[in-house]
Backbone as a ProteinNet text record, in pm:
[ID]
protein_1_A
[PRIMARY]
MTTAPPTPPDTDAAAFVAALRRLKAWSGLSYRQLERRAKDAGHVLPYSTAATMLGRERLPRQELVAAFVAACGVRADEAQAWLDARVTIACGGPVVTTRSSRKRWPWQRCRAFAGALALAGALVVAAGGPFTDDVEVDEVGVSHHLPG
[TERTIARY]
1106.7	991	1035.1	1098.9	1140.4	1044.2	951.1	854.3	724	644.1	516.7	429.1	340.3	254.1	145.8	78.7	-26.7	-147.6	-212.3	-326	-455.9	-553.9	-684.3	-788	-837.1	-942.1	-1071.5	-1158.1	-1297.6	-1410.4	-1375.4	-1466	-1549.2	-1491.9	-1573.4	-1484.7	-1552.8	-1483.6	-1371.8	-1391	-1279.9	-1159.2	-1171.7	-1059.6	-993.1	-1068.4	-1019.1	-929.2	-980.5	-916.4	-786.7	-787.4	-671	-564.6	-603.2	-518.7	-455.1	-533.5	-490.1	-387.7	-395.4	-300.1	-167.5	-184.5	-58.6	0.4	-76.6	-17.8	70.2	12.5	86.6	223.5	208.5	339.3	428.1	379.9	459.3	539.5	466	515.3	629.9	613.6	710	708.7	596.5	568	504.5	526.1	445.7	318.4	228.6	107.1	126.7	232.1	259	316	401.6	467.8	357	260	152.1	72.8	55.5	-15.1	50.7	193.3	263	264.1	286.1	287.7	163	53.4	-90.5	-106.3	-61.7	-68.3	16.4	128.5	214.6	162.9	65.1	-1.9	-134.8	-160.1	-279.8	-401.3	-393.8	-497.9	-493.2	-607	-601	-615.4	-529.8	-542.7	-470.4	-544.8	-488.4	-433.7	-337.5	-277	-368.9	-441.9	-549.6	-646.2	-693.6	-796.9	-743.2	-615.8	-558.4	-551.5	-515.2	-504.4	-651.5	-736.9	-875	-932.8	-909.7	-949.9	-894.6	-763.5	-699.9	-749.3	-789.7	-837.1	-975.8	-1046.1	-1183.3	-1199.8	-1315.8	-1340.9	-1445.9	-1478.2	-1569.7	-1490.7	-1571.1	-1513.9	-1502.3	-1373.1	-1351.6	-1405.4	-1429.5	-1481.4	-1379.1	-1431.5	-1354.1	-1237.1	-1264.7	-1150.2	-1040.2	-1073.6	-977.6	-882	-948.8	-873.4	-783.2	-832.4	-751.2	-621.1	-649.4	-543.4	-441.9	-498.6	-401.6	-321.3	-379.9	-292.7	-198.3	-227.4	-138	-16.3	-52	45.7	135.5	89.9	174.8	261	238.6	334	278.2	149.4	78.9	41.3	64.1	30.5	-50.1	-109.7	-161.2	-260.3	-247	-343.8	-359.2	-244.2	-245.9	-329.8	-321.7	-418.9	-558.2	-587.7	-715.9	-775.6	-698	-747.8	-802	-737.1	-781.6	-923.2	-932.9	-1059.2	-1163.2	-1134.8	-1233.2	-1277.8	-1193.4	-1235.4	-1314.9	-1284.2	-1367.8	-1518.9	-1527	-1655.7	-1730.8	-1653.7	-1714	-1773.7	-1699.1	-1746.3	-1865.9	-1862.4	-1968	-2105.8	-2087.9	-2203.3	-2247.4	-2185.9	-2226.9	-2165.9	-2064	-1998.7	-2053.4	-1985.4	-2027.9	-2141.9	-2235	-2354.1	-2348.7	-2376.2	-2383.7	-2532.3	-2544.5	-2680.9	-2710	-2851.2	-2892.6	-2902.7	-2926	-2949.9	-2832.2	-2724.1	-2605.4	-2499.1	-2504.6	-2407.1	-2273.7	-2287.5	-2176.5	-2172.7	-2061.4	-2061.7	-2123.3	-2191.5	-2240.1	-2165.8	-2078	-1993.6	-2067.1	-2025.1	-2103.2	-2138.5	-2039.2	-2053.1	-2167.6	-2209	-2312	-2439.6	-2447.1	-2570.5	-2592.3	-2486.7	-2503.5	-2558.5	-2498	-2539.1	-2687.1	-2726	-2871.3	-2964.8	-2919.6	-2995.7	-3013	-2900	-2902.5	-2993.2	-2982.5	-3075.1	-3228.9	-3270.3	-3394.9	-3442	-3347.4	-3381	-3412.2	-3327.2	-3340	-3477.6	-3510.3	-3636.5	-3739.7	-3745	-3856.9	-3866.4	-3753.8	-3760.1	-3827.1	-3788	-3839.7	-3992	-4039.3	-4180	-4264.2	-4200.5	-4270.2	-4277.4	-4170	-4169.9	-4260.6	-4272.2	-4358.6	-4501.1	-4523	-4668.1	-4708.8	-4629	-4663.5	-4607.4	-4506.5	-4453.3	-4497.1	-4456.7	-4491.2	-4647	-4684.6	-4838.5	-4851.3	-4967.2	-5020.4	-5153	-5197.4	-5334.4	-5441.5	-5395.8	-5487.7	-5536	-5516.8	-5569.3	-5640.4	-5771.6	-5848.5	-5874.2	-5854.9	-5888.6	-6013.2	-6116.9	-6243.6	-6234.6	-6342.9	-6336.7	-6305.5	-6314.5	-6280.8	-6125.5	-6059.4	-5928	-5900.5	-6004	-5986.5	-5950	-5852.4	-5813.4	-5881.5	-5927.5	-5989.1	-5900.3	-5880.7	-5800.5	-5904.5	-5872.4	-5956.3	-5927.5	-6028.5	-5999.2	-5912.7	-5822.1	-5741.5	-5663.2
-667.3	-724.7	-837.4	-804.1	-898.9	-937.7	-833.4	-859.2	-924.2	-976.2	-1025.2	-921.8	-957.8	-847.4	-825.1	-692.4	-670.7	-777.1	-800.4	-892.9	-808.4	-869.1	-795.2	-797.8	-686.7	-681.9	-719	-771.9	-816.2	-729.2	-614.8	-536.8	-436	-360.6	-272	-233.8	-159	-132.2	-29.8	68.3	171	100.9	24.9	-47.9	-149.5	-203.4	-295.2	-216.9	-98.1	-14.8	35.4	80.4	129.8	12.1	-101.6	-223.1	-245.3	-231	-230.6	-141.2	-18.6	94.3	53.2	-13.6	-51.8	-172.3	-246.5	-365.9	-299.5	-190.8	-126.3	-70.9	-9.5	44.5	-77.4	-174.9	-294.5	-353	-343.7	-398.4	-318.7	-172.9	-83.4	-65.2	-104	-84.6	42.2	96.5	216.6	158.6	241.2	195.3	143.9	190.3	127.5	-2.9	-21.3	-147.2	-252.6	-213.3	-289.3	-345.4	-241.9	-276.8	-392.1	-380.6	-471.9	-609.8	-605.9	-735.4	-797	-722.1	-796.3	-860	-789.1	-845.1	-978.9	-978	-1092.7	-1216.5	-1172.6	-1279.4	-1320.6	-1270.2	-1300.6	-1218.6	-1103.4	-1007.7	-873.8	-817.5	-680.7	-577	-483.5	-380.2	-265.1	-169.2	-42.1	32.4	100.5	183.2	284.8	351.2	444.8	386.9	263.4	191.1	158.8	115.5	85.4	214.9	325.7	459.2	498.9	490.5	521.4	438.4	311.6	207.9	241.8	280.5	311	452.8	537	673.3	677.5	565.2	570.5	489.3	502.4	426.6	305.3	286.7	185.6	44.4	-47.7	-183.3	-219.2	-249.2	-269.9	-407.9	-419.5	-546.7	-661.6	-769.5	-901.1	-921.8	-892.5	-918.9	-813.3	-697.8	-596.4	-625.9	-677	-724.3	-839.5	-933.8	-1037.3	-992.4	-908.6	-847.6	-778.4	-690.9	-608.5	-689.3	-774.6	-868.9	-952.7	-1010.6	-1072.7	-981.2	-872.8	-768.4	-722.8	-725.4	-689.9	-801.4	-917.9	-1027	-1127.1	-1104.8	-1191.3	-1330.8	-1443.1	-1569.1	-1664.9	-1749.4	-1880.5	-1829.7	-1898.6	-1872.2	-1725.3	-1646.9	-1509.8	-1434.4	-1469.2	-1409.5	-1443.5	-1569.8	-1608.2	-1542.3	-1504.9	-1438.3	-1302.8	-1241.1	-1107.9	-1111.3	-1224.1	-1238.4	-1278.6	-1367.2	-1414.2	-1285.3	-1195.6	-1080.9	-991.8	-964	-889.7	-939.2	-1079.6	-1145.8	-1129.2	-1129.1	-1124	-975.1	-890.5	-741.7	-718.4	-767.2	-749.5	-823.9	-926.2	-1004.1	-976.7	-882.6	-841.4	-933.1	-1002.8	-1074.5	-1216.5	-1302.4	-1421.2	-1406.6	-1513.6	-1510	-1650.5	-1637.7	-1759.5	-1810	-1931.8	-1988.4	-2040.8	-2048.7	-2090.9	-2238.6	-2310.2	-2457.1	-2533.5	-2519.2	-2588.5	-2519.1	-2391.3	-2315.4	-2297.9	-2325.9	-2315.1	-2182.3	-2128.8	-1999.6	-2037.5	-1933.6	-1951.7	-1835.8	-1869.1	-1768.1	-1693.6	-1582.2	-1475.9	-1530.4	-1606.8	-1661	-1762.7	-1832.6	-1907.9	-1839.5	-1717.1	-1642.8	-1574.4	-1528.7	-1467.3	-1574.8	-1689.7	-1797.7	-1825.9	-1833	-1870.6	-1753.8	-1631.1	-1517.2	-1517.9	-1552	-1546.6	-1670.7	-1784.8	-1904.9	-1855.3	-1785.7	-1746.7	-1636.2	-1557.6	-1455.2	-1525.5	-1623.2	-1698.7	-1782.1	-1830.6	-1912.3	-1814.6	-1701.4	-1607	-1566	-1542.8	-1507.1	-1616.9	-1727.1	-1850.4	-1860.1	-1838.3	-1837	-1744.8	-1625.6	-1509.2	-1552.6	-1593.8	-1641.4	-1745.3	-1853.1	-1964.6	-1911.7	-1807.2	-1763.8	-1673.2	-1657.6	-1583.2	-1441.8	-1413.3	-1282.8	-1216.4	-1077.3	-1008.3	-981.1	-970.4	-946.5	-803.2	-780.7	-638.5	-611.1	-493.2	-461.9	-471.6	-510.4	-512.6	-663.7	-749.4	-888.8	-922.3	-980.1	-1012.5	-1164.6	-1250.6	-1386	-1402.5	-1486.1	-1518	-1636.3	-1673.9	-1780.6	-1915.5	-1936.1	-2063.6	-2056.3	-1956.1	-1939.3	-1893.1	-1841.3	-1789.3	-1635.4	-1592.6	-1457.7	-1374.5	-1255.5	-1171.6	-1032.6	-986.2	-859.2	-753	-661	-545.2	-439.4	-362.7	-248.5	-144.2	-98.3	2.8	79.6
513.5	575.8	672.2	776.9	868.6	981.9	998.5	1105.7	1039	1127	1070.6	1019.7	909.3	861.2	976.9	958.1	1058.1	1038	1146.3	1134.8	1114.4	1050.8	1010.7	1137.1	1166.3	1266.2	1197.3	1269.9	1220.6	1291	1330.2	1405.6	1317.7	1235.8	1154.8	1033.9	932	804.4	826.8	915.1	946.3	995	1087.7	1152.5	1045.9	960.5	851.5	752.1	710	613.7	671	804.4	879.1	884	903.7	903.7	761.4	656.9	514.5	499.7	546.8	530.7	607.7	729.4	798.1	717.1	649.8	564.9	447.7	386.4	288.8	332.1	454.3	500.6	538.5	589.1	617.2	489.4	385.3	255.3	199.1	235.3	175.1	38.4	-30.2	-166.8	-209.5	-315.7	-377.8	-443.9	-449.9	-534.5	-666.6	-744.7	-875.9	-857.6	-756.3	-735.3	-695.2	-612.6	-574	-702.6	-784.9	-919.2	-985.7	-1005.8	-1080.3	-1006.5	-872.6	-788.4	-804.6	-797.2	-808.3	-946.9	-1047.4	-1179	-1191.4	-1146.4	-1131	-1046.7	-958.2	-886.3	-937.6	-1055.6	-1129.2	-1098.5	-1030.7	-989.9	-1074.5	-1065	-1118.4	-1001.7	-988.5	-886.2	-937.4	-1005.4	-1060.7	-928.7	-960.9	-839.3	-789.7	-880.7	-841.4	-756.5	-782.7	-705.6	-572.9	-560	-427.7	-351	-410.5	-331.4	-285.9	-368.8	-331.1	-226.3	-229	-124.5	6.8	18.7	142	195.5	104.3	142	198.5	200	227.6	363.3	426	543	516.7	392.6	347.1	333.4	349.8	338.5	189.2	149.1	2.3	-44.5	-178.6	-228	-207.6	-199.6	-170.3	-262.1	-399.2	-491.2	-478.4	-437.8	-412.9	-286.6	-191.2	-66.4	-104	-173.7	-223.7	-312.9	-408.5	-489.8	-402.3	-319.7	-238.3	-136.6	-71.9	21.5	-49.6	-168	-244.9	-281.3	-329.5	-382.5	-263.5	-141	-32	9.9	-36.7	-5.5	99	131.9	229.7	156.9	207.7	143.9	239.3	173.8	235.2	349.8	476.2	579.7	634.2	625.8	668.7	557.6	433	322.9	349.7	378	414.4	524.3	627.4	743.3	706.4	613.9	567.3	509.4	421.8	352.5	441.3	538.8	630.5	727.4	763.2	837.8	758.7	638	547.5	538.9	525.1	529.3	661.1	765	884.8	911.7	865.6	889.4	796.5	672.4	570.4	618.6	682.4	720	862.5	939.1	1065.9	1177.1	1157.2	1266.5	1299.4	1373.7	1408.6	1504.6	1492.7	1581.3	1648.2	1771.9	1864.8	1851.7	1810.2	1813.6	1937.9	1971.3	2106.9	2118.3	2017.6	2015.4	2050.7	1975	1997.3	2064.8	2090.3	2160.7	2071.1	1942.9	1854.3	1776.3	1728.4	1650	1507.4	1465	1315.2	1244	1165	1100.2	988.4	957.9	871.8	729.3	691.2	548.9	540.5	662.4	665.3	669.7	736.6	745.8	611.7	546.2	413.3	315.8	334.3	225	247.4	379.3	413.3	356	378.6	327.1	183.6	106.2	-37.7	-93.6	-11.2	-43.5	-31.6	76.4	99.1	-3.1	-45.5	-155.4	-280.2	-312.3	-442.1	-438.3	-337.1	-313.8	-333.8	-271.3	-280.6	-436.2	-505.5	-632.3	-722.1	-697.9	-767.3	-753.7	-626.3	-595.7	-667.5	-675.6	-750.3	-895.9	-953.6	-1091.4	-1120.3	-1027	-1040.8	-1034.5	-952.7	-948.3	-1062	-1150.7	-1274.1	-1268.3	-1184.7	-1187.7	-1052.8	-1051.6	-926.1	-917.7	-795.3	-776.1	-799.2	-866.9	-899.1	-863.5	-868.5	-822.5	-930.7	-1054.4	-1167.6	-1190.4	-1089.3	-1106.9	-981.9	-998.9	-887.1	-898	-799.5	-801.3	-731.1	-798	-735.6	-649.3	-588.4	-488.4	-550.7	-679.6	-744	-783.7	-768.8	-809	-953	-1013.9	-1153.9	-1144.9	-1217.9	-1206	-1318.4	-1281.4	-1373.9	-1373.7	-1489.9	-1502.8	-1494	-1399.6	-1374.1	-1471.7	-1516.5	-1603.9	-1548.9	-1627.3	-1555	-1646.1
[MASK]
++++++++++++++++++++++++++++++++++++++++++++++++++++++++++++++++++++++++++++++++++++++++++++++++++++++++++++++++++++++++++++++++++++++++++++++++++++

């Protein structure tokens, strides 16, 4: 491993997985060796899972990418670049905001969406659960259960 490892693209899942394949080739390790090295680094990466991950065009889970990159020998900022690229692809890429002309990174958008989803769930629970057709509220705010 005298050359630098491949860099992760943040364009789409297929390109990302292709880059993971190049990373495996760069490492020169077998799937069984990757499994052992991931374990030594504190991760879980069964050899069959690694093989399946590289045989598909879908974006792998975050923890699999972390384990795979660590097993291949990528560390620190280079490893974080792989995780950041995965998040960028998963969340649809950076978005330029119009107010401040600064980039809004995907993890910020995903966090905002998750927060909005949690708030909506809390509001439904606070309202007494999901709305159904078997309850009618009169003008004074009293609910009446309809026969059904």
